Amino acid sequence: MRLMPQLLAALVLMGAVLPAGSQAQAPALPPHAYLFGTWTGGIFPTPANLSPQACLSQPVVVFTRDLVLRATLTEQTLTQREIETARASPTGTEFRFAATGARPGLLGPGVAAAAGFGCEDPDSLHVQRRGENEIVFPGCADFPNPLVRCQTR
């Protein structure tokens, strides 16, 4: 029982000695945090009166902390790319993806290129921010149109 007050005193002193910044803090957001969520358009122009339900039911691109997923015209499932690096640029974000052992799709070996975004380098993507809810992938043939963020309301 005598040990309890001493232990309590030691814990209080340790708390007083620790610097204020050593407390648990929320992790810093990555440079592409503004992209997190679901986007539509890109492949085709986005309809002006698209409802949130319609937008969320068929996403074209999905950004997360570690992955970018994209739809293709020839596959039923979304193609997933693992983010190796994401770097802020003056106009948006530049992604570098981990190399993939792209496997042929339903239509054969030519579809393996769909792992990229139709850009010059299949393992990189430049995202240009045009506004709060609009982005483009400049130089990417698979996404000639702007993408618009799917709104939840």
Coordinates of C-alpha atoms in Angstrom, one line a residue:
M1 CA 0.0 0.0 0.0
R2 CA 2.9 2.4 0.6
L3 CA 4.0 1.9 -3.0
M4 CA 0.8 3.4 -4.3
P5 CA 1.4 7.0 -3.2
Q6 CA 5.0 6.9 -4.5
L7 CA 3.8 5.5 -7.9
L8 CA 1.1 8.2 -8.1
A9 CA 3.7 10.9 -7.3
A10 CA 6.1 9.6 -9.9
L11 CA 3.4 9.6 -12.6
V12 CA 2.4 13.1 -11.8
L13 CA 6.0 14.3 -12.0
M14 CA 6.4 12.5 -15.3
G15 CA 3.4 14.3 -16.7
A16 CA 4.8 17.6 -15.6
V17 CA 8.2 16.9 -17.1
L18 CA 6.9 15.8 -20.6
P19 CA 6.8 18.6 -23.1
A20 CA 3.4 19.8 -24.2
G21 CA 4.1 18.7 -27.9
S22 CA 4.7 15.1 -26.9
Q23 CA 1.0 14.5 -26.4
A24 CA -0.8 12.3 -29.0
Q25 CA -1.6 14.4 -32.0
A26 CA -3.7 13.7 -35.0
P27 CA -1.5 12.5 -37.9
A28 CA -0.7 15.1 -40.6
L29 CA -2.9 14.8 -43.7
P30 CA -1.2 13.9 -46.9
P31 CA -0.9 16.4 -49.8
H32 CA -3.8 14.8 -51.7
A33 CA -6.3 14.9 -48.8
Y34 CA -8.4 17.4 -50.7
L35 CA -9.1 14.6 -53.2
F36 CA -10.4 12.0 -50.8
G37 CA -13.7 10.7 -51.9
T38 CA -15.6 9.8 -55.1
W39 CA -15.4 11.6 -58.4
T40 CA -17.4 11.2 -61.6
G41 CA -16.9 12.4 -65.2
G42 CA -13.6 12.3 -66.9
I43 CA -14.4 9.6 -69.4
F44 CA -17.6 11.4 -70.4
P45 CA -18.9 14.9 -69.7
T46 CA -20.7 15.1 -66.3
P47 CA -24.4 15.8 -66.6
A48 CA -25.3 19.2 -65.0
N49 CA -28.2 17.8 -62.9
L50 CA -26.5 14.7 -61.5
S51 CA -28.0 13.6 -58.2
P52 CA -25.8 12.5 -55.3
Q53 CA -27.3 9.0 -55.5
A54 CA -26.6 8.7 -59.3
C55 CA -23.0 10.0 -58.8
L56 CA -22.2 7.7 -55.9
S57 CA -23.7 4.6 -57.7
Q58 CA -21.2 4.7 -60.5
P59 CA -17.9 6.3 -59.4
V60 CA -15.3 6.9 -62.0
V61 CA -12.3 7.7 -59.7
V62 CA -12.0 7.1 -55.9
F63 CA -9.1 8.7 -53.9
T64 CA -8.1 7.3 -50.5
R65 CA -5.0 7.8 -48.4
D66 CA -3.2 4.8 -49.9
L67 CA -5.1 4.0 -53.1
V68 CA -6.6 5.5 -56.3
L69 CA -9.3 3.4 -57.9
R70 CA -10.6 4.0 -61.4
A71 CA -13.3 2.7 -63.6
T72 CA -12.7 1.4 -67.2
L73 CA -15.0 0.9 -70.1
T74 CA -14.0 -2.8 -70.4
E75 CA -14.1 -4.1 -66.9
Q76 CA -16.8 -4.5 -64.3
T77 CA -14.6 -3.8 -61.3
L78 CA -12.5 -0.8 -60.4
T79 CA -8.8 -0.9 -61.2
Q80 CA -6.8 -0.2 -58.0
R81 CA -3.4 1.6 -57.9
E82 CA -1.3 1.8 -54.8
I83 CA 0.2 5.2 -54.1
E84 CA 3.9 5.2 -53.8
T85 CA 4.3 9.0 -53.4
A86 CA 2.0 12.0 -53.5
R87 CA 3.6 15.4 -53.9
A88 CA 1.9 18.8 -53.9
S89 CA 2.5 20.9 -57.0
P90 CA 1.5 24.5 -57.7
T91 CA -1.6 23.4 -59.6
G92 CA -2.6 20.2 -57.7
T93 CA -0.9 16.9 -56.9
E94 CA 1.5 14.6 -58.6
F95 CA 1.2 10.8 -57.9
R96 CA 3.7 8.1 -58.4
F97 CA 2.2 4.6 -58.2
A98 CA 3.8 1.3 -57.2
A99 CA 4.7 -0.8 -60.2
T100 CA 2.0 -3.4 -60.9
G101 CA 2.2 -6.7 -62.5
A102 CA -0.7 -5.8 -64.7
R103 CA -2.6 -8.9 -65.8
P104 CA -4.7 -9.1 -69.0
G105 CA -8.3 -8.1 -68.7
L106 CA -11.4 -9.8 -70.1
L107 CA -10.4 -8.6 -73.6
G108 CA -6.9 -9.9 -73.6
P109 CA -3.4 -8.6 -73.1
G110 CA -4.0 -5.1 -74.7
V111 CA -6.3 -4.3 -71.7
A112 CA -3.4 -4.5 -69.2
A113 CA -2.6 -0.8 -70.1
A114 CA -5.8 0.1 -68.4
A115 CA -4.0 -0.1 -65.1
G116 CA -2.8 3.5 -65.8
F117 CA -4.9 6.6 -66.6
G118 CA -4.0 6.9 -70.3
C119 CA -1.2 9.2 -69.5
E120 CA 2.3 9.2 -70.9
D121 CA 3.6 7.2 -67.9
P122 CA 1.2 4.5 -66.6
D123 CA 2.8 4.7 -63.2
S124 CA 2.3 8.5 -62.7
L125 CA -0.7 10.8 -62.6
H126 CA -0.8 14.6 -62.5
V127 CA -4.0 16.0 -61.0
Q128 CA -4.8 19.7 -61.7
R129 CA -7.2 21.3 -59.4
R130 CA -9.7 23.6 -61.1
G131 CA -11.9 24.4 -58.2
E132 CA -13.2 23.1 -54.9
N133 CA -15.1 20.3 -56.6
E134 CA -13.5 20.0 -60.1
I135 CA -10.2 18.4 -61.2
V136 CA -8.6 17.3 -64.5
F137 CA -5.9 14.8 -65.5
P138 CA -4.0 16.8 -68.1
G139 CA -2.4 14.7 -70.9
C140 CA -4.3 11.6 -70.0
A141 CA -6.2 10.3 -73.0
D142 CA -8.6 8.1 -70.9
F143 CA -9.9 11.2 -69.1
P144 CA -10.4 14.0 -71.6
N145 CA -13.1 15.7 -69.5
P146 CA -13.1 17.3 -66.1
L147 CA -14.0 15.2 -63.0
V148 CA -16.5 16.4 -60.5
R149 CA -16.7 15.5 -56.8
C150 CA -19.7 13.4 -55.8
Q151 CA -21.7 15.4 -53.2
T152 CA -23.2 13.5 -50.3
R153 CA -26.2 15.8 -50.1

